[in-house]
CSV table of C-alpha atoms in Angstrom, one decimal:
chain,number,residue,atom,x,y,z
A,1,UNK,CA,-3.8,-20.7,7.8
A,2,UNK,CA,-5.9,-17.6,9.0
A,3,UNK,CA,-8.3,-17.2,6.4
A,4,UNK,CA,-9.9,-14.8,8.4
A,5,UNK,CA,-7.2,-12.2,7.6
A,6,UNK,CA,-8.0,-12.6,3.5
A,7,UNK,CA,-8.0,-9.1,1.6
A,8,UNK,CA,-10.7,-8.0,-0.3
A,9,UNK,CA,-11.0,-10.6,-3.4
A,10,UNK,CA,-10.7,-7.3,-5.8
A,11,UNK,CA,-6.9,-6.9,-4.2
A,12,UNK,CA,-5.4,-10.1,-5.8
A,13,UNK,CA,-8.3,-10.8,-9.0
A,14,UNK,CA,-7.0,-8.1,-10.6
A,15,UNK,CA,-3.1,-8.9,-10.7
A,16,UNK,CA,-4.7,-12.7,-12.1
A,17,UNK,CA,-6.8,-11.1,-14.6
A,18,UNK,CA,-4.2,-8.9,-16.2
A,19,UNK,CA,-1.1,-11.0,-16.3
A,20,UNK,CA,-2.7,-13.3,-18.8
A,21,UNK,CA,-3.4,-10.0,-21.5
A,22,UNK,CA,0.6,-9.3,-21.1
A,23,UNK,CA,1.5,-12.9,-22.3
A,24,UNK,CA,-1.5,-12.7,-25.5
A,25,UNK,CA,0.6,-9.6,-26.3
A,26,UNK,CA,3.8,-11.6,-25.6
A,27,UNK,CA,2.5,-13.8,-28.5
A,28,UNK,CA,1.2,-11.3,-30.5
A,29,UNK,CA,4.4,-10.0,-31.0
A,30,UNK,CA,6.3,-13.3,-31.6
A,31,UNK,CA,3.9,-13.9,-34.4
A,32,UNK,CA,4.2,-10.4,-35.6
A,33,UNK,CA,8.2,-10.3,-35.3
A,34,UNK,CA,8.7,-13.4,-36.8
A,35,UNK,CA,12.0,-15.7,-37.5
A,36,UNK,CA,13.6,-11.9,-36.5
A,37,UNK,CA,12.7,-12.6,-33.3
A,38,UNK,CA,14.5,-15.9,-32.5
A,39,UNK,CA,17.9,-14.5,-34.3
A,40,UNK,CA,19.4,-13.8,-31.1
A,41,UNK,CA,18.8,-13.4,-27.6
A,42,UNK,CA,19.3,-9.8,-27.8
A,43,UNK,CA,17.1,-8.7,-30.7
A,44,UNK,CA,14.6,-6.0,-29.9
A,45,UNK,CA,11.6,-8.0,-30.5
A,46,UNK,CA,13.0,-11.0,-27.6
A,47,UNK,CA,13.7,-8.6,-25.4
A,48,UNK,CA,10.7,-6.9,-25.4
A,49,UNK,CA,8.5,-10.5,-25.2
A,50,UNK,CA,10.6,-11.6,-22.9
A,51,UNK,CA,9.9,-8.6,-20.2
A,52,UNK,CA,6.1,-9.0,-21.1
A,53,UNK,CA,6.2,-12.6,-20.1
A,54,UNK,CA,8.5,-11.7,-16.9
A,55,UNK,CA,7.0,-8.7,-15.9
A,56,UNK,CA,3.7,-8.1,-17.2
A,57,UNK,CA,2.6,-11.6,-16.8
A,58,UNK,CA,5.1,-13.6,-13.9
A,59,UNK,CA,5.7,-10.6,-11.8
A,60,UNK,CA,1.7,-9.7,-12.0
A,61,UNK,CA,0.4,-12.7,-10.7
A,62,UNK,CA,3.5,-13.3,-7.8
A,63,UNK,CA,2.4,-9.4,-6.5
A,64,UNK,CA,-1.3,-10.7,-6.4
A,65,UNK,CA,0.1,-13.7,-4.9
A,66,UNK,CA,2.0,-12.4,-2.1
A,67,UNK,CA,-1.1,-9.7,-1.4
A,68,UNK,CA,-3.5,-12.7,-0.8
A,69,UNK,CA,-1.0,-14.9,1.1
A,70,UNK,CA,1.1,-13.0,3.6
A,71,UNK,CA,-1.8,-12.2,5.7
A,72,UNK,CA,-3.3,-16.0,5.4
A,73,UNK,CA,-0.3,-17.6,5.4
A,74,UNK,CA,2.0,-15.8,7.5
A,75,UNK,CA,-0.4,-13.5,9.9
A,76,UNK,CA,1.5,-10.7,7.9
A,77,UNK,CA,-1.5,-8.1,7.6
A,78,UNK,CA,-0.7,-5.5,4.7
A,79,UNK,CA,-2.2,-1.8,5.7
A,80,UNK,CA,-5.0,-0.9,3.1
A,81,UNK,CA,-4.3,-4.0,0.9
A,82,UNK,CA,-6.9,-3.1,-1.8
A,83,UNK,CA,-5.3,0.9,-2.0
A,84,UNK,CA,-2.1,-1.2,-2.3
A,85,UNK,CA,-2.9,-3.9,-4.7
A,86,UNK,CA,-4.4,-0.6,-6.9
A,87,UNK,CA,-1.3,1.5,-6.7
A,88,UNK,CA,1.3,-1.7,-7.9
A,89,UNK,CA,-1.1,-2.4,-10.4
A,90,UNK,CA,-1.3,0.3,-12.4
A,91,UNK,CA,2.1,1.1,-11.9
A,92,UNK,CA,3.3,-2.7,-13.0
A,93,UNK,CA,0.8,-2.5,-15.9
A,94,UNK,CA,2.6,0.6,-16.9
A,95,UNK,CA,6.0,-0.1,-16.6
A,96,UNK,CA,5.9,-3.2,-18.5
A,97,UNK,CA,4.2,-1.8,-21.0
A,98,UNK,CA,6.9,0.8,-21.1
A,99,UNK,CA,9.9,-1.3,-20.7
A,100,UNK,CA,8.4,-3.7,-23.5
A,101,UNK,CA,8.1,-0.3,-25.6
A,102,UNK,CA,11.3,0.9,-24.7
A,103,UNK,CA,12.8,-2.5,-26.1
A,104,UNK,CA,11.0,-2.4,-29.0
A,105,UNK,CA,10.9,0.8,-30.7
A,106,UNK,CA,14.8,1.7,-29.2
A,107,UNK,CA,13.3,4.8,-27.6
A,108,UNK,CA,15.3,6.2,-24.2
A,109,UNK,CA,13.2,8.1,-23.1
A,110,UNK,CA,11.0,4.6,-22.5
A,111,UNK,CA,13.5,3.2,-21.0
A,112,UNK,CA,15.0,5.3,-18.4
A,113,UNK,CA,10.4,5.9,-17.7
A,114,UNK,CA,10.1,2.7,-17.1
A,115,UNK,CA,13.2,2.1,-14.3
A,116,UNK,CA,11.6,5.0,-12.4
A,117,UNK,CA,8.1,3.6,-12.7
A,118,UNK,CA,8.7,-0.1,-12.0
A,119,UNK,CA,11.3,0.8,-9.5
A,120,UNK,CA,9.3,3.3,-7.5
A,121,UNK,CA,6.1,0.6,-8.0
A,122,UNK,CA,8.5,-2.3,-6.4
A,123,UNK,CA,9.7,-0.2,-3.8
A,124,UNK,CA,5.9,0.6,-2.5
A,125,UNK,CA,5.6,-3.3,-2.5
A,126,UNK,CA,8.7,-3.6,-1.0
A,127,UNK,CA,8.0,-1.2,2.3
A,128,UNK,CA,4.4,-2.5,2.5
A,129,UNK,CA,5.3,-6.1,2.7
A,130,UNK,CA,8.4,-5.4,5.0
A,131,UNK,CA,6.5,-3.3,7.3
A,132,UNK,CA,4.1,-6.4,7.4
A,133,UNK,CA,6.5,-8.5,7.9
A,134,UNK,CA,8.6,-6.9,10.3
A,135,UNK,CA,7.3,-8.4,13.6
A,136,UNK,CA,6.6,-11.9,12.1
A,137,UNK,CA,9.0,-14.4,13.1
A,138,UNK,CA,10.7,-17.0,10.9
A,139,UNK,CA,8.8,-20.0,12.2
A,140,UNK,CA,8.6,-22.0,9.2
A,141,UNK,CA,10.1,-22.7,5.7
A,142,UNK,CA,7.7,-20.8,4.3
A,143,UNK,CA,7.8,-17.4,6.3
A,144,UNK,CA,11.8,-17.4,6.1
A,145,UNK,CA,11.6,-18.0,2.2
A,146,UNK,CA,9.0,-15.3,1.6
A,147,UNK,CA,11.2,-12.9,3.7
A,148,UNK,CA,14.2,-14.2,1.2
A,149,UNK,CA,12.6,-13.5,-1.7
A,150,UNK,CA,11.9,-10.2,-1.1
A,151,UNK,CA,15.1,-9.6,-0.9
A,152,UNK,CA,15.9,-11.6,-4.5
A,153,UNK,CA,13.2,-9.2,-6.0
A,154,UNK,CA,15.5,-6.3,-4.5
A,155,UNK,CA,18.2,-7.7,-6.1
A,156,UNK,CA,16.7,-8.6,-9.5
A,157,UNK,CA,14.7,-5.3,-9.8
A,158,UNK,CA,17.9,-3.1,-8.7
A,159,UNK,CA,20.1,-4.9,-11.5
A,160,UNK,CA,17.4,-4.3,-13.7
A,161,UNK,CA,17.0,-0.2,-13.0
A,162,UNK,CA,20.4,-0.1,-13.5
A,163,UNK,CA,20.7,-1.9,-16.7
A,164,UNK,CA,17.1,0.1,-18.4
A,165,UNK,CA,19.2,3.4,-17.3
A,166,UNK,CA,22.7,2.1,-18.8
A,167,UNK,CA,20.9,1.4,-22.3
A,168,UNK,CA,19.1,4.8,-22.0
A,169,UNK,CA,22.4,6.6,-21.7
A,170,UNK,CA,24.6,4.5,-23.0
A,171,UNK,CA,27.0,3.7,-20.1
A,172,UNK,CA,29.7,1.8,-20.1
A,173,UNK,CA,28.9,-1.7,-18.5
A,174,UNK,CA,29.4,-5.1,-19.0
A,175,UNK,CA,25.8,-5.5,-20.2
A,176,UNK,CA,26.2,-9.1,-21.2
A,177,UNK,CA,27.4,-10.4,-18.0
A,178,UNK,CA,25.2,-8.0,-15.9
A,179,UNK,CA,21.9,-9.0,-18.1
A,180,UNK,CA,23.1,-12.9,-17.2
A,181,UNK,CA,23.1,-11.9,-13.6
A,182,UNK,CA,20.0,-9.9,-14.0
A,183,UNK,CA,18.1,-13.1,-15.0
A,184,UNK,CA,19.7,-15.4,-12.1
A,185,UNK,CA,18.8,-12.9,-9.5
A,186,UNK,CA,15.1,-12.9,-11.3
A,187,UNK,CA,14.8,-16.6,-12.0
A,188,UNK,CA,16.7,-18.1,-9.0
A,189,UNK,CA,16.9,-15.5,-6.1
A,190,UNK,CA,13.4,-14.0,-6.9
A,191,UNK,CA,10.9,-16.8,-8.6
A,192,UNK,CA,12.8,-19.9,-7.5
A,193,UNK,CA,12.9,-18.8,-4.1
A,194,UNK,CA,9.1,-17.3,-3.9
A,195,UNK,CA,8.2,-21.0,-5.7
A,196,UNK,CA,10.5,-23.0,-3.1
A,197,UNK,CA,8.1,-20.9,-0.2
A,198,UNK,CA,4.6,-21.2,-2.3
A,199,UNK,CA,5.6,-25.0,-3.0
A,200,UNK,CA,5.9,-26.0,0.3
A,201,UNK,CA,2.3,-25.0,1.3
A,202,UNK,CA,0.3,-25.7,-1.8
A,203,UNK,CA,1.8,-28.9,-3.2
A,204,UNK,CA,0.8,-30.3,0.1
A,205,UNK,CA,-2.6,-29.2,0.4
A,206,UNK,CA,-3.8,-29.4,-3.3
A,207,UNK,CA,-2.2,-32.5,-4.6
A,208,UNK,CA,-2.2,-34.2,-1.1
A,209,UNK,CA,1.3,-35.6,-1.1
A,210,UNK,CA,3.4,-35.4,2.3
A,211,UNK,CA,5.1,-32.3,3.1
A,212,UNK,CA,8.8,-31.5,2.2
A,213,UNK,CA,11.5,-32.6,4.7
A,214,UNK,CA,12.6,-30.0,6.9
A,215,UNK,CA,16.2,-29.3,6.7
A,216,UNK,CA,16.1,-29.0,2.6
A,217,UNK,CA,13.0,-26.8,3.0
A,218,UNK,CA,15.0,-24.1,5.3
A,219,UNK,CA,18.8,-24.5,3.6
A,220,UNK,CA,17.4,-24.3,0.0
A,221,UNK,CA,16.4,-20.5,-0.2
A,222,UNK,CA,19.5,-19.5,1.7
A,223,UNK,CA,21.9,-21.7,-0.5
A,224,UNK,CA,20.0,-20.2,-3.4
A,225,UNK,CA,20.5,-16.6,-2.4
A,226,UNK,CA,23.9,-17.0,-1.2
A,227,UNK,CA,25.2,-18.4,-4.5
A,228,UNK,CA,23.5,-15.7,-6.1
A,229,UNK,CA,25.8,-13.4,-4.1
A,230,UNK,CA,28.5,-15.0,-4.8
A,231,UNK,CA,27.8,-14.8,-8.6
A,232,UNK,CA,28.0,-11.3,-8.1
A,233,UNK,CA,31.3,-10.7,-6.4
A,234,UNK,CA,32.3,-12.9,-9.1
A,235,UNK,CA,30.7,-10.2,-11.8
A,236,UNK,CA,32.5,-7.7,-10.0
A,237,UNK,CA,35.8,-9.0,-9.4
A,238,UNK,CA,35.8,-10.6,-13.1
A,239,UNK,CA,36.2,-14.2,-12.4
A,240,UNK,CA,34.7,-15.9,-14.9
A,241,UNK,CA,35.4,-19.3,-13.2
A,242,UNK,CA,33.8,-18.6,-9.9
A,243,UNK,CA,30.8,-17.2,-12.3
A,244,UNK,CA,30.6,-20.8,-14.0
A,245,UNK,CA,31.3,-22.5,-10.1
A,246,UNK,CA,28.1,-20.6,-8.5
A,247,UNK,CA,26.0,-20.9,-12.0
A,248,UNK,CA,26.5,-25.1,-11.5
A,249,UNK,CA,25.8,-25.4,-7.8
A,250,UNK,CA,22.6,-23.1,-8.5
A,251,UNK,CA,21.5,-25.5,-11.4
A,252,UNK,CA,21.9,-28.5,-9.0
A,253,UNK,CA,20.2,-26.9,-6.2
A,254,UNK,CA,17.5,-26.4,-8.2
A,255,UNK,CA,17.7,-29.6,-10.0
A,256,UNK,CA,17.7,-31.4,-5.9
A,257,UNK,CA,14.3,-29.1,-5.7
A,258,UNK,CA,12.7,-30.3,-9.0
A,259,UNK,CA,13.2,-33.6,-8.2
A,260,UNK,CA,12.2,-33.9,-4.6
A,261,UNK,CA,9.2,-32.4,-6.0
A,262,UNK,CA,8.4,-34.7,-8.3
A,263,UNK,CA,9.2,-37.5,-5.6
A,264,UNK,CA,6.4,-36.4,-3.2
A,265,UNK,CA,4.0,-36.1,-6.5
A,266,UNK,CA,4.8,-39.7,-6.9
A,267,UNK,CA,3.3,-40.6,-3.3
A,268,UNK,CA,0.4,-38.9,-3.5
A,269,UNK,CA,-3.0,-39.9,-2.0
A,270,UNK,CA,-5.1,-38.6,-4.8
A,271,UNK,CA,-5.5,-40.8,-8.2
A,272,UNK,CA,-7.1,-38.5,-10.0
A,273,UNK,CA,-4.5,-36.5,-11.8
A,274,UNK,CA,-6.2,-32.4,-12.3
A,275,UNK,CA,-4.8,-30.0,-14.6
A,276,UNK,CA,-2.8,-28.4,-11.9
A,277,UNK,CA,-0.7,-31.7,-11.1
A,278,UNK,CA,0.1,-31.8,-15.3
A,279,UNK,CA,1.2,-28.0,-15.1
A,280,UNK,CA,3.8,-29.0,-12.2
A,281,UNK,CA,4.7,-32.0,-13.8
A,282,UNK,CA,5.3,-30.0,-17.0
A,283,UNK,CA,6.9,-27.3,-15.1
A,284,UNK,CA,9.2,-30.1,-13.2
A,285,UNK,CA,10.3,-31.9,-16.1
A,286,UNK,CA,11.2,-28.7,-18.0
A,287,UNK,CA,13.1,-27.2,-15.8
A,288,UNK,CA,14.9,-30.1,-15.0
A,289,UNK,CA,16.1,-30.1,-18.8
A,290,UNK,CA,16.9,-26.5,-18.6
A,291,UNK,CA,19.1,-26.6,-15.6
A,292,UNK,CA,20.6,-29.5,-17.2
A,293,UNK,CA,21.8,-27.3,-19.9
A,294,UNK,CA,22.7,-24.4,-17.2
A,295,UNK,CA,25.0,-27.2,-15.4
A,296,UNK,CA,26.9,-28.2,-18.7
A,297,UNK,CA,27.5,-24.8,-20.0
A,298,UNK,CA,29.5,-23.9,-16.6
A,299,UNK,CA,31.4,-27.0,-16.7
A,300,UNK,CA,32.1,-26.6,-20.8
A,301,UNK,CA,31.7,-22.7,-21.5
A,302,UNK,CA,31.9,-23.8,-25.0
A,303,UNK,CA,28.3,-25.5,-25.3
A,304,UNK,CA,26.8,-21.5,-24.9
A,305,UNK,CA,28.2,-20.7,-28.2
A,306,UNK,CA,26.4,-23.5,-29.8
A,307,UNK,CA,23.7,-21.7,-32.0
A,308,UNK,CA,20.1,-21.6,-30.2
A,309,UNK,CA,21.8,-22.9,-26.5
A,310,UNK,CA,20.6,-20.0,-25.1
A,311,UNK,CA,17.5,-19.2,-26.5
A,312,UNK,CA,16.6,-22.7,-26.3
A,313,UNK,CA,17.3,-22.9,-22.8
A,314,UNK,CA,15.4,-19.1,-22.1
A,315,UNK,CA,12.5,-20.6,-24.0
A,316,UNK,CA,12.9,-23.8,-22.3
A,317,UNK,CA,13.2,-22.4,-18.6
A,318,UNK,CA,10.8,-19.5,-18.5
A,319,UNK,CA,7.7,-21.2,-20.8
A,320,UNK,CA,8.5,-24.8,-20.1
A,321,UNK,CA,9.5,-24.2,-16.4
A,322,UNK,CA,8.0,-21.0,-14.8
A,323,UNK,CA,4.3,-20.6,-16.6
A,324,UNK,CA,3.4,-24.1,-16.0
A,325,UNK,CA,3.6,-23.5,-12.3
A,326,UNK,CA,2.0,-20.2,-12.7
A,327,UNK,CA,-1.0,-20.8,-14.4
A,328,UNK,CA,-1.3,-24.6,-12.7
A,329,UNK,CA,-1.3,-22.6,-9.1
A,330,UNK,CA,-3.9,-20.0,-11.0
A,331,UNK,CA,-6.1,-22.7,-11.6
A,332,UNK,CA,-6.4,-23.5,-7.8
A,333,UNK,CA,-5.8,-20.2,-6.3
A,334,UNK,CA,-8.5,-18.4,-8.0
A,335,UNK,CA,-11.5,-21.2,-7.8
A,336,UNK,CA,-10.5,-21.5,-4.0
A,337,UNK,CA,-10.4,-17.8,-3.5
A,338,UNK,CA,-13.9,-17.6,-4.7
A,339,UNK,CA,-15.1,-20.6,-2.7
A,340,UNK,CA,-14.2,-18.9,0.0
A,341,UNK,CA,-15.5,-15.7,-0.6
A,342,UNK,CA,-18.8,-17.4,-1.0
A,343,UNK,CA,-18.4,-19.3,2.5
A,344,UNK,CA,-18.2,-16.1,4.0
A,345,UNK,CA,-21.2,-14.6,1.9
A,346,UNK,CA,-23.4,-17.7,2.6
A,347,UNK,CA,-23.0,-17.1,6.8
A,348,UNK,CA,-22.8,-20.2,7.1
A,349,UNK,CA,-26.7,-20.9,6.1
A,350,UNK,CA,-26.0,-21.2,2.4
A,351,UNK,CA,-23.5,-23.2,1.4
A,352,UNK,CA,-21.0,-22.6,-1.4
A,353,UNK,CA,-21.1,-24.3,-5.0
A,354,UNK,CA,-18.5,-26.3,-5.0
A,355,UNK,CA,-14.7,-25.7,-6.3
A,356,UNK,CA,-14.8,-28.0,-9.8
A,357,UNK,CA,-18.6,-25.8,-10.2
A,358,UNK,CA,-16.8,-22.4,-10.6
A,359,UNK,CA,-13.6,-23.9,-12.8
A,360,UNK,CA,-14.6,-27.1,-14.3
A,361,UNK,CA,-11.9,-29.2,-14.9
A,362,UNK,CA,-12.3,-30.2,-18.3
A,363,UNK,CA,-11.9,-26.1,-19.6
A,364,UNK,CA,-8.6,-26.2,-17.5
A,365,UNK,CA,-7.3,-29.4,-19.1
A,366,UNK,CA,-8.3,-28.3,-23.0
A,367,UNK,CA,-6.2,-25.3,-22.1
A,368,UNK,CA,-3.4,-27.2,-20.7
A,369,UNK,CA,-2.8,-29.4,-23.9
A,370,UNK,CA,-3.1,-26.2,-26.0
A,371,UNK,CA,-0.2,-24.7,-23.9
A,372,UNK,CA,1.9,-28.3,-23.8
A,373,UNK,CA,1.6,-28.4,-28.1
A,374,UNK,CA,2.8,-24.1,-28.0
A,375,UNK,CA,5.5,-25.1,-25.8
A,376,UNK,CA,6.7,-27.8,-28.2
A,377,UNK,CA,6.3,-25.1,-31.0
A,378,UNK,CA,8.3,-22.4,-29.4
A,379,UNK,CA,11.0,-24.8,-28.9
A,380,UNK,CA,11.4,-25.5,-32.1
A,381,UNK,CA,10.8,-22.3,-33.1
A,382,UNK,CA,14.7,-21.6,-32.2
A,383,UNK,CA,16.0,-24.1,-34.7
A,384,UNK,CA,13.6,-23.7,-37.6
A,385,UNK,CA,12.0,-20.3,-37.2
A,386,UNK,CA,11.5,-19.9,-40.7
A,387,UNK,CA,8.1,-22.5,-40.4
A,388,UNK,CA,7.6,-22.2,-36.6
A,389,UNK,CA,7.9,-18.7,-35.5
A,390,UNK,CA,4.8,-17.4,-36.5
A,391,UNK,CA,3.0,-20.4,-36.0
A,392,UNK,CA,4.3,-20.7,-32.3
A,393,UNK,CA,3.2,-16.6,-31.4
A,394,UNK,CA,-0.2,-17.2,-32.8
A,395,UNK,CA,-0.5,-20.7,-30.5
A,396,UNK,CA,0.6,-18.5,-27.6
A,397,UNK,CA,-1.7,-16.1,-28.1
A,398,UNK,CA,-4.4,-19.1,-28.1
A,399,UNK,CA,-2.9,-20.4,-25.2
A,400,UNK,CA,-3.1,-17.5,-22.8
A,401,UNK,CA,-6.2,-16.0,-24.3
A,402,UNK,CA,-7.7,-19.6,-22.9
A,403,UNK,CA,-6.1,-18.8,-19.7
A,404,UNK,CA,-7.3,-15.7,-20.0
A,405,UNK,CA,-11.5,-16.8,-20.8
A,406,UNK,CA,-11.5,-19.8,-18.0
A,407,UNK,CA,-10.6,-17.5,-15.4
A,408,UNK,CA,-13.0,-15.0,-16.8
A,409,UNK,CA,-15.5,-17.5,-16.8
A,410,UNK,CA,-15.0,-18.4,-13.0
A,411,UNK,CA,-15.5,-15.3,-11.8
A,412,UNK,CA,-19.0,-14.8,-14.1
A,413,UNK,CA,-19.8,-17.7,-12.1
A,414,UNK,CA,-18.5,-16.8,-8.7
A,415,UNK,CA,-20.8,-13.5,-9.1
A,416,UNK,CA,-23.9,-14.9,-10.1
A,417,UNK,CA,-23.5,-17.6,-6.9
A,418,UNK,CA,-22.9,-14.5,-5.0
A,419,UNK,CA,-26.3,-12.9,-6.3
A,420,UNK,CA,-27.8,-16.3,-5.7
A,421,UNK,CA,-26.5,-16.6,-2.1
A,422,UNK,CA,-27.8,-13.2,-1.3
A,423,UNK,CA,-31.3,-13.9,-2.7
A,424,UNK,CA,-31.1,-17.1,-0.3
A,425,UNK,CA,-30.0,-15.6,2.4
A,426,UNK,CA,-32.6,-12.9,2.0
A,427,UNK,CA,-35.6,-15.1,1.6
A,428,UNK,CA,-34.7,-17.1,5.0
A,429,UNK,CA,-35.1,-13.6,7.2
């Protein structure tokens, strides 16, 4: 780690500070919308939460992410990262916001706006982190899947362009099986692989278990990406079965993941189990489920069609699976961050309050157990939406508003130790 090369805090704070707003909206909506909103998959109302959970919130926090950790991680040092970080924020904030409008209110001219604005915003991301990347080798796990999942978000954000544009003008695609793909690339190609990279650093060094074998740790974001492409052909050619056959082998890959995981959780040295080891055991454990579900629907086609299957699994996947491990790494990233920061500021004459001093731990776990009960709720929000729906946006809303006020309140903290520091430091010259 060369924590030396850190950005600016500002780069990454405001990507972590944002992307909880987009999911309180997320919820707003839901309890707005309604039982409409769980009716199908493809109602205006879903598609537009789900592309403020996706985007605003999951896409906002992996840019921050990957701004703060290329340089420390993999001696990857972005030109200008704040002028960076500002440019794909706005134009991330904006896009989502658009695309979510576009879904919405059926307007077009949204629509096609927000493909060229999220498009042109990934590409900037895109060449900066390339360019960074360029003369960095592939010396671990970790630098080879950040360089692969780069090239999922490609994929992911490409398909997506294409299908905004395609409902703007109304071509002719196969919009069901290219929205299906659109989601793999996302959630496998894009935030399985980035997670895969990110896991095999943090889990490690936060929750003190032993590191991931080697050989799984390099095959798994190849194998992921590979059957991604060959879900692809398969769209292209129009072979349903070899669809299903990569869909399976992706569920189990990531099942084999998920469960190693949760192996090395089970031999680790710390007792003490923090909110962030419940969010990945959450995360684990739902996703397990879900990929479950992905696995039986490509061996029996027929289980899809079962009313809720794929909403359940959606809800299942993406706030059982992918949030936990979002806002669980939030809750260490952005106390450490600010330790740090304060290192620095202190020069090494003042020392820095401690970690569990700028995030206490009991905020983060009240927040946790008001996300586990919303997950329960949106769950079974698909089968009785009538009593749930409403109920579930509203605890949503609570949830990430939490979120939203404990890492507020960290940073209120990190500045006034800042101001404190600097008063120190001053009264020693």
């Amino acid at each position: 780690m060369a924590f030396e090369n850190a950005p600016p805090f500002a780069a990454p704070l405001r990507f972590f500070l944002t992307a909880p707003l987009f999911a309180v909206l997320a919820g707003l909506l839901i309890a707005f919308e309604g039982p409409d909103l769980f009716a199908s998959r493809w109602m205006p109302g879903a598609l537009a939460a789900t592309h403020l959970i996706t985007v605003g919130f999951m896409l906002q926090v992996m840019f921050g992410a990957l701004i703060q950790i290329l340089p420390v991680v993999t001696g990857a040092n972005l030109k200008r990262p704040l002028a960076v970080a500002r440019v794909v924020h706005v134009g991330l904030s904006a896009g989502a916001l658009m695309l979510a409008g576009g879904f919405y209110f059926g307007i077009p001219g949204l629509l096609s706006g927000a493909a060229l604005v999220l498009g042109l915003t990934v590409l900037i991301f895109l060449a900066v982190t390339v360019l960074a990347l360029s003369g960095v080798p592939s010396t671990s796990p970790t630098i080879r899947g950040l360089k692969l999942a780069l090239f999922g978000l490609a994929g992911v954000v490409g398909l997506g362009v294409l299908l905004a544009l395609a409902l703007a003008y109304s071509w002719a695609l196969p919009l069901p099986a290219l929205a299906d793909l659109h989601a793999g690339w996302g959630l496998g190609g894009w935030a399985g692989v980035l997670l895969a990279a990110m896991a095999y650093v943090v889990v490690p060094m936060f929750q003190l278990t032993p590191g991931y074998p080697a050989r799984p740790s390099w095959w798994f974001p190849v194998a992921m990406l590979g059957l991604l492409l060959l879900w692809s052909v398969a769209v292209l050619a129009d072979w349903p079965w070899l669809v299903r056959v990569s869909q399976f082998v992706a569920a189990v890959a990531g099942m084999a993941f998920a469960g190693l995981t949760l192996r090395l959780q089970a031999k680790r040295r710390r007792a003490r189990a923090d909110a962030t080891y419940r969010y990945w055991q959450l995360g684990l454990s739902a996703s397990i489920v879900a990929l479950l579900m992905l696995a039986s629907a490509a061996l029996w086609p027929s289980a899809a069609e079962i009313e809720g299957w794929t909403l359940f699994f959606g809800v299942l996947l993406v706030a059982g699976g992918f949030l936990p491990f979002i806002i669980g790494m939030l809750y260490k990233i952005v106390p450490f961050l600010a330790w740090l920061h304060l290192q620095t500021c202190g020069k090494a004459k003042v020392p820095a309050p401690a970690m569990n001093k700028l995030l206490p731990d009991i905020d983060t776990r009240r927040q946790m157990l008001a996300y586990a009960t919303t997950l329960i709720l949106l769950l079974g929000a698909v089968p009785f939406a009538g009593w749930l729906a409403r109920v579930a946006g509203l605890a949503f809303v609570l949830a990430n508003g939490w979120l939203w006020w404990n890492l507020i309140s960290a940073i209120r903290r990190y500045r006034q130790a800042e101001i404190d520091i600097t008063r120190k430091l001053a009264a020693k010259k």
